[in-house]
mmCIF file of C-alpha atoms in Angstrom:
data_model
loop_
_atom_site.group_PDB
_atom_site.id
_atom_site.type_symbol
_atom_site.label_atom_id
_atom_site.label_comp_id
_atom_site.label_asym_id
_atom_site.label_seq_id
_atom_site.Cartn_x
_atom_site.Cartn_y
_atom_site.Cartn_z
ATOM 1 C CA GLY V 1 -5.628 16.227 31.683
ATOM 2 C CA ARG V 2 -2.787 14.481 31.443
ATOM 3 C CA SER V 3 -3.692 11.957 29.181
ATOM 4 C CA CYS V 4 -4.183 15.144 26.340
ATOM 5 C CA LEU V 5 -0.670 16.379 27.458
ATOM 6 C CA ASN V 6 0.922 12.941 26.712
ATOM 7 C CA ILE V 7 -1.345 12.718 23.373
ATOM 8 C CA VAL V 8 0.178 16.583 22.429
ATOM 9 C CA LYS V 9 3.991 15.185 23.427
ATOM 10 C CA SER V 10 3.775 12.183 21.217
ATOM 11 C CA PHE V 11 2.260 13.491 18.482
ATOM 12 C CA MET V 12 5.177 16.283 18.500
ATOM 13 C CA HIS V 13 7.923 13.673 18.802
ATOM 14 C CA LYS V 14 6.333 11.939 15.469
ATOM 15 C CA LEU V 15 6.177 15.104 13.754
ATOM 16 C CA LEU V 16 9.920 16.176 14.860
ATOM 17 C CA PHE V 17 11.044 13.102 13.125
ATOM 18 C CA MET V 18 9.033 13.107 9.731
ATOM 19 C CA THR V 19 10.071 16.085 8.991
ATOM 20 C CA HIS V 20 13.316 16.210 10.149
ATOM 21 C CA PRO V 21 14.618 12.468 10.136
ATOM 22 C CA THR V 22 17.849 11.313 11.477
ATOM 23 C CA GLN V 23 20.025 9.104 9.790
ATOM 24 C CA LYS V 24 19.613 5.028 10.507
ATOM 25 C CA VAL V 25 22.658 3.351 11.824
ATOM 26 C CA HIS V 26 23.942 -0.451 12.491
ATOM 27 C CA SER V 27 25.206 0.315 15.943
ATOM 28 C CA THR V 28 22.408 0.622 17.533
ATOM 29 C CA SER V 29 18.846 -1.135 18.027
ATOM 30 C CA ILE V 30 15.789 -1.471 19.886
ATOM 31 C CA VAL V 31 15.383 -4.934 21.899
ATOM 32 C CA VAL V 32 13.497 -7.563 23.632
ATOM 33 C CA SER V 33 15.682 -9.796 25.821
ATOM 34 C CA PRO V 34 15.203 -12.312 28.418
ATOM 35 C CA PRO V 35 16.186 -12.028 31.645
ATOM 36 C CA GLU V 36 20.065 -11.857 31.811
ATOM 37 C CA GLY V 37 20.774 -15.035 33.933
ATOM 38 C CA SER V 38 17.927 -16.783 33.622
ATOM 39 C CA SER V 39 17.503 -20.196 32.397
ATOM 40 C CA LEU V 40 16.081 -19.530 29.208
ATOM 41 C CA TRP V 41 19.099 -16.828 28.523
ATOM 42 C CA ASN V 42 21.413 -19.892 29.898
ATOM 43 C CA ASP V 43 19.795 -22.324 27.395
ATOM 44 C CA ILE V 44 20.059 -20.246 24.499
ATOM 45 C CA GLN V 45 23.516 -18.929 25.152
ATOM 46 C CA ALA V 46 25.003 -22.811 25.400
ATOM 47 C CA ILE V 47 23.595 -23.215 22.053
ATOM 48 C CA ARG V 48 25.308 -19.624 20.719
ATOM 49 C CA GLN V 49 28.349 -20.742 22.144
ATOM 50 C CA VAL V 50 28.530 -23.504 19.727
ATOM 51 C CA HIS V 51 26.836 -22.178 16.845
ATOM 52 C CA ASP V 52 26.329 -18.029 16.620
ATOM 53 C CA ARG V 53 29.652 -16.386 15.683
ATOM 54 C CA GLN V 54 27.801 -13.100 16.668
ATOM 55 C CA ILE V 55 27.632 -14.335 20.097
ATOM 56 C CA SER V 56 30.161 -11.830 21.244
ATOM 57 C CA ARG V 57 28.766 -8.835 19.893
ATOM 58 C CA TRP V 58 24.703 -9.274 20.597
ATOM 59 C CA MET V 59 22.807 -10.456 23.843
ATOM 60 C CA PRO V 60 20.193 -12.850 23.269
ATOM 61 C CA HIS V 61 17.601 -10.353 21.687
ATOM 62 C CA ILE V 62 14.827 -10.095 19.228
ATOM 63 C CA ASN V 63 15.404 -6.805 17.203
ATOM 64 C CA MET V 64 12.462 -4.742 16.875
ATOM 65 C CA VAL V 65 13.681 -1.418 15.789
ATOM 66 C CA TYR V 66 17.205 -1.908 14.066
ATOM 67 C CA PRO V 67 18.931 -0.124 11.946
ATOM 68 C CA PHE V 68 17.882 2.424 14.478
ATOM 69 C CA VAL V 69 19.009 6.401 15.199
ATOM 70 C CA PRO V 70 22.793 7.257 16.306
ATOM 71 C CA GLU V 71 23.418 7.225 20.276
ATOM 72 C CA SER V 72 23.226 11.046 20.253
ATOM 73 C CA GLU V 73 19.589 10.927 19.632
ATOM 74 C CA PHE V 74 18.559 8.224 22.637
ATOM 75 C CA PRO V 75 17.853 10.895 25.137
ATOM 76 C CA ARG V 76 15.229 12.960 23.022
ATOM 77 C CA VAL V 77 14.454 9.404 21.518
ATOM 78 C CA ALA V 78 13.472 7.703 24.970
ATOM 79 C CA GLU V 79 11.444 10.406 25.828
ATOM 80 C CA GLY V 80 8.886 9.588 23.119
ATOM 81 C CA LEU V 81 9.243 6.075 23.739
ATOM 82 C CA ARG V 82 8.474 6.053 27.268
ATOM 83 C CA ASP V 83 4.898 8.283 26.270
ATOM 84 C CA GLU V 84 4.228 5.452 23.438
ATOM 85 C CA LEU V 85 4.898 2.123 25.372
ATOM 86 C CA ALA V 86 3.063 3.790 28.722
ATOM 87 C CA HIS V 87 0.238 2.367 26.683
ATOM 88 C CA VAL V 88 1.320 -0.908 25.463
ATOM 89 C CA ALA V 89 0.494 -3.829 28.291
ATOM 90 C CA PRO V 90 3.201 -6.314 28.917
ATOM 91 C CA PHE V 91 2.889 -9.743 27.618
ATOM 92 C CA ASP V 92 4.087 -13.305 28.024
ATOM 93 C CA VAL V 93 5.793 -15.034 25.272
ATOM 94 C CA THR V 94 7.150 -18.637 24.949
ATOM 95 C CA PHE V 95 9.806 -19.933 23.179
ATOM 96 C CA SER V 96 9.128 -23.275 21.855
ATOM 97 C CA GLU V 97 10.115 -24.068 18.271
ATOM 98 C CA PHE V 98 13.061 -23.475 16.240
ATOM 99 C CA ARG V 99 13.071 -22.695 12.823
ATOM 100 C CA TYR V 100 15.328 -21.633 10.142
ATOM 101 C CA PHE V 101 15.678 -19.155 7.213
ATOM 102 C CA LYS V 102 17.745 -20.015 4.348
ATOM 103 C CA HIS V 103 19.701 -16.881 2.880
ATOM 104 C CA GLY V 104 21.631 -18.993 -0.128
ATOM 105 C CA LYS V 105 22.795 -22.224 -1.045
ATOM 106 C CA LYS V 106 25.062 -22.321 1.638
ATOM 107 C CA SER V 107 24.291 -20.007 4.308
ATOM 108 C CA ALA V 108 21.195 -20.109 6.742
ATOM 109 C CA THR V 109 20.046 -19.214 10.187
ATOM 110 C CA VAL V 110 18.193 -21.193 12.496
ATOM 111 C CA TRP V 111 16.024 -19.170 15.365
ATOM 112 C CA LEU V 112 13.787 -19.436 18.125
ATOM 113 C CA ARG V 113 10.177 -18.674 17.618
ATOM 114 C CA PRO V 114 8.351 -16.730 19.845
ATOM 115 C CA THR V 115 4.996 -17.237 20.414
ATOM 116 C CA THR V 116 1.776 -14.996 22.276
ATOM 117 C CA THR V 117 -1.591 -15.345 23.599
ATOM 118 C CA ASN V 118 -2.324 -12.216 21.385
ATOM 119 C CA PRO V 119 -0.793 -13.048 17.804
ATOM 120 C CA SER V 120 -0.559 -9.365 17.021
ATOM 121 C CA SER V 121 1.386 -8.701 20.412
ATOM 122 C CA PHE V 122 4.876 -8.350 19.158
ATOM 123 C CA SER V 123 3.605 -6.350 15.956
ATOM 124 C CA ASP V 124 1.409 -4.176 18.052
ATOM 125 C CA LEU V 125 4.468 -3.238 20.135
ATOM 126 C CA GLN V 126 6.883 -2.915 17.238
ATOM 127 C CA GLN V 127 4.171 -0.865 15.242
ATOM 128 C CA ALA V 128 4.137 1.439 18.715
ATOM 129 C CA LEU V 129 8.188 1.725 18.720
ATOM 130 C CA GLN V 130 8.413 2.190 14.687
ATOM 131 C CA SER V 131 5.601 5.637 15.322
ATOM 132 C CA VAL V 132 8.015 7.278 17.123
ATOM 133 C CA VAL V 133 10.664 6.977 14.726
ATOM 134 C CA PRO V 134 8.920 6.369 11.735
ATOM 135 C CA HIS V 135 12.239 6.514 9.086
ATOM 136 C CA CYS V 136 13.364 3.322 10.995
ATOM 137 C CA ASN V 137 11.363 0.861 9.346
ATOM 138 C CA ASP V 138 14.061 -1.482 8.065
ATOM 139 C CA GLN V 139 11.873 -4.425 9.991
ATOM 140 C CA THR V 140 9.084 -4.032 8.315
ATOM 141 C CA GLU V 141 9.747 -2.294 5.179
ATOM 142 C CA LYS V 142 12.331 -4.600 3.860
ATOM 143 C CA HIS V 143 9.611 -7.890 4.699
ATOM 144 C CA GLY V 144 6.200 -6.587 2.824
ATOM 145 C CA GLY V 145 4.935 -4.609 5.709
ATOM 146 C CA VAL V 146 4.954 -7.674 7.774
ATOM 147 C CA PHE V 147 6.740 -7.840 11.395
ATOM 148 C CA SER V 148 8.820 -11.500 12.160
ATOM 149 C CA PRO V 149 9.886 -11.148 15.281
ATOM 150 C CA HIS V 150 12.492 -14.191 15.839
ATOM 151 C CA LEU V 151 15.685 -14.715 18.321
ATOM 152 C CA SER V 152 18.799 -15.980 16.187
ATOM 153 C CA VAL V 153 20.549 -18.608 17.776
ATOM 154 C CA GLY V 154 23.520 -19.660 15.108
ATOM 155 C CA GLN V 155 24.422 -19.784 11.224
ATOM 156 C CA PHE V 156 24.425 -23.131 9.208
ATOM 157 C CA GLU V 157 26.001 -24.199 5.822
ATOM 158 C CA GLY V 158 22.354 -24.551 3.958
ATOM 159 C CA ALA V 159 19.333 -25.416 4.461
ATOM 160 C CA ALA V 160 19.667 -29.360 5.029
ATOM 161 C CA ASP V 161 22.486 -28.218 7.615
ATOM 162 C CA ALA V 162 20.301 -26.035 9.497
ATOM 163 C CA GLN V 163 16.979 -28.565 9.116
ATOM 164 C CA ALA V 164 19.217 -30.831 11.334
ATOM 165 C CA HIS V 165 19.880 -28.626 13.818
ATOM 166 C CA VAL V 166 16.662 -27.626 13.956
ATOM 167 C CA GLU V 167 15.446 -31.094 14.823
ATOM 168 C CA ARG V 168 18.911 -31.684 17.215
ATOM 169 C CA PHE V 169 17.744 -28.695 19.176
ATOM 170 C CA GLY V 170 14.053 -29.337 19.225
ATOM 171 C CA LYS V 171 14.437 -33.048 21.184
ATOM 172 C CA ASP V 172 16.563 -31.893 24.169
ATOM 173 C CA TRP V 173 14.461 -27.932 24.296
ATOM 174 C CA VAL V 174 11.993 -27.695 27.034
ATOM 175 C CA ALA V 175 9.271 -24.552 26.054
ATOM 176 C CA GLN V 176 10.460 -21.808 28.448
ATOM 177 C CA THR V 177 8.058 -18.388 28.734
ATOM 178 C CA PHE V 178 9.014 -15.076 29.873
ATOM 179 C CA THR V 179 6.711 -11.755 30.005
ATOM 180 C CA VAL V 180 8.028 -8.758 27.825
ATOM 181 C CA SER V 181 7.526 -5.715 29.925
ATOM 182 C CA GLU V 182 10.462 -3.640 28.704
ATOM 183 C CA VAL V 183 12.368 -2.983 25.723
ATOM 184 C CA HIS V 184 16.168 -1.515 25.517
ATOM 185 C CA MET V 185 18.069 0.795 23.379
ATOM 186 C CA ILE V 186 21.283 -0.466 22.734
ATOM 187 C CA SER V 187 24.750 0.614 21.062
ATOM 188 C CA ARG V 188 27.990 -0.295 20.469
ATOM 189 C CA SER V 189 30.917 1.718 19.712
ATOM 190 C CA SER V 190 32.688 -0.215 17.348
ATOM 191 C CA GLN V 191 32.402 -3.035 15.076
ATOM 192 C CA VAL V 192 34.353 -5.262 17.301
ATOM 193 C CA THR V 193 32.912 -4.018 20.751
ATOM 194 C CA PRO V 194 29.744 -5.692 21.805
ATOM 195 C CA PHE V 195 26.623 -4.218 22.272
ATOM 196 C CA GLU V 196 25.585 -2.560 25.761
ATOM 197 C CA VAL V 197 22.354 -1.453 27.093
ATOM 198 C CA LYS V 198 21.620 2.324 27.464
ATOM 199 C CA TYR V 199 18.114 3.083 28.286
ATOM 200 C CA THR V 200 15.508 0.323 29.374
ATOM 201 C CA ILE V 201 12.004 1.740 28.939
ATOM 202 C CA PRO V 202 9.197 0.050 30.553
ATOM 203 C CA LEU V 203 5.895 -1.218 29.058
ATOM 204 C CA GLY V 204 2.375 -0.319 30.672
ATOM 205 C CA GLY V 205 3.768 2.774 32.480
ATOM 206 C CA ASN V 206 5.641 0.495 34.787
ATOM 207 C CA SER V 207 8.554 2.342 36.655
ATOM 208 C CA LEU V 208 11.691 0.316 36.860
#
């Protein structure tokens, strides 16, 4: 039946990339992003406008697979992703808390922490995506095998500066939720051009 066919197709896609892995590039990614123009999008952008030097390059996003395959591979990979994500149900994500990563004495990134009713929703989605392109494993491999979803909002001069802004942002922030019902395959043509959505892949087999 159709389910058996999908299983075979999914297996063949994975086998293809495991036996013939392509290169990984930093000019592409798979992301989850809030709906453009929503109040969540606008509130995030208001913070990023002041504090995020990447605002002209990236939309508000959570990197799920990055670096990713070259854009020339998108049509083939998109087919495998559609098959895989047909079995992943959409889920709600809430942003209510700011945190920060410390990179060095004078460098830190403040980010919004996504929370879900099922704590494994994001890691399950990431695992499904990565299974299609197993060589694109930086989001887990470089973090002890654990996926840590985050939405960056700005760069700051060390831990004290970052913590002060975490507290400042938190005072005015109102928790907001949206439904993760799709992921975007994005790419940019050069270091100075913004990322653009090339393919949108639905979760749960929903048609877009």
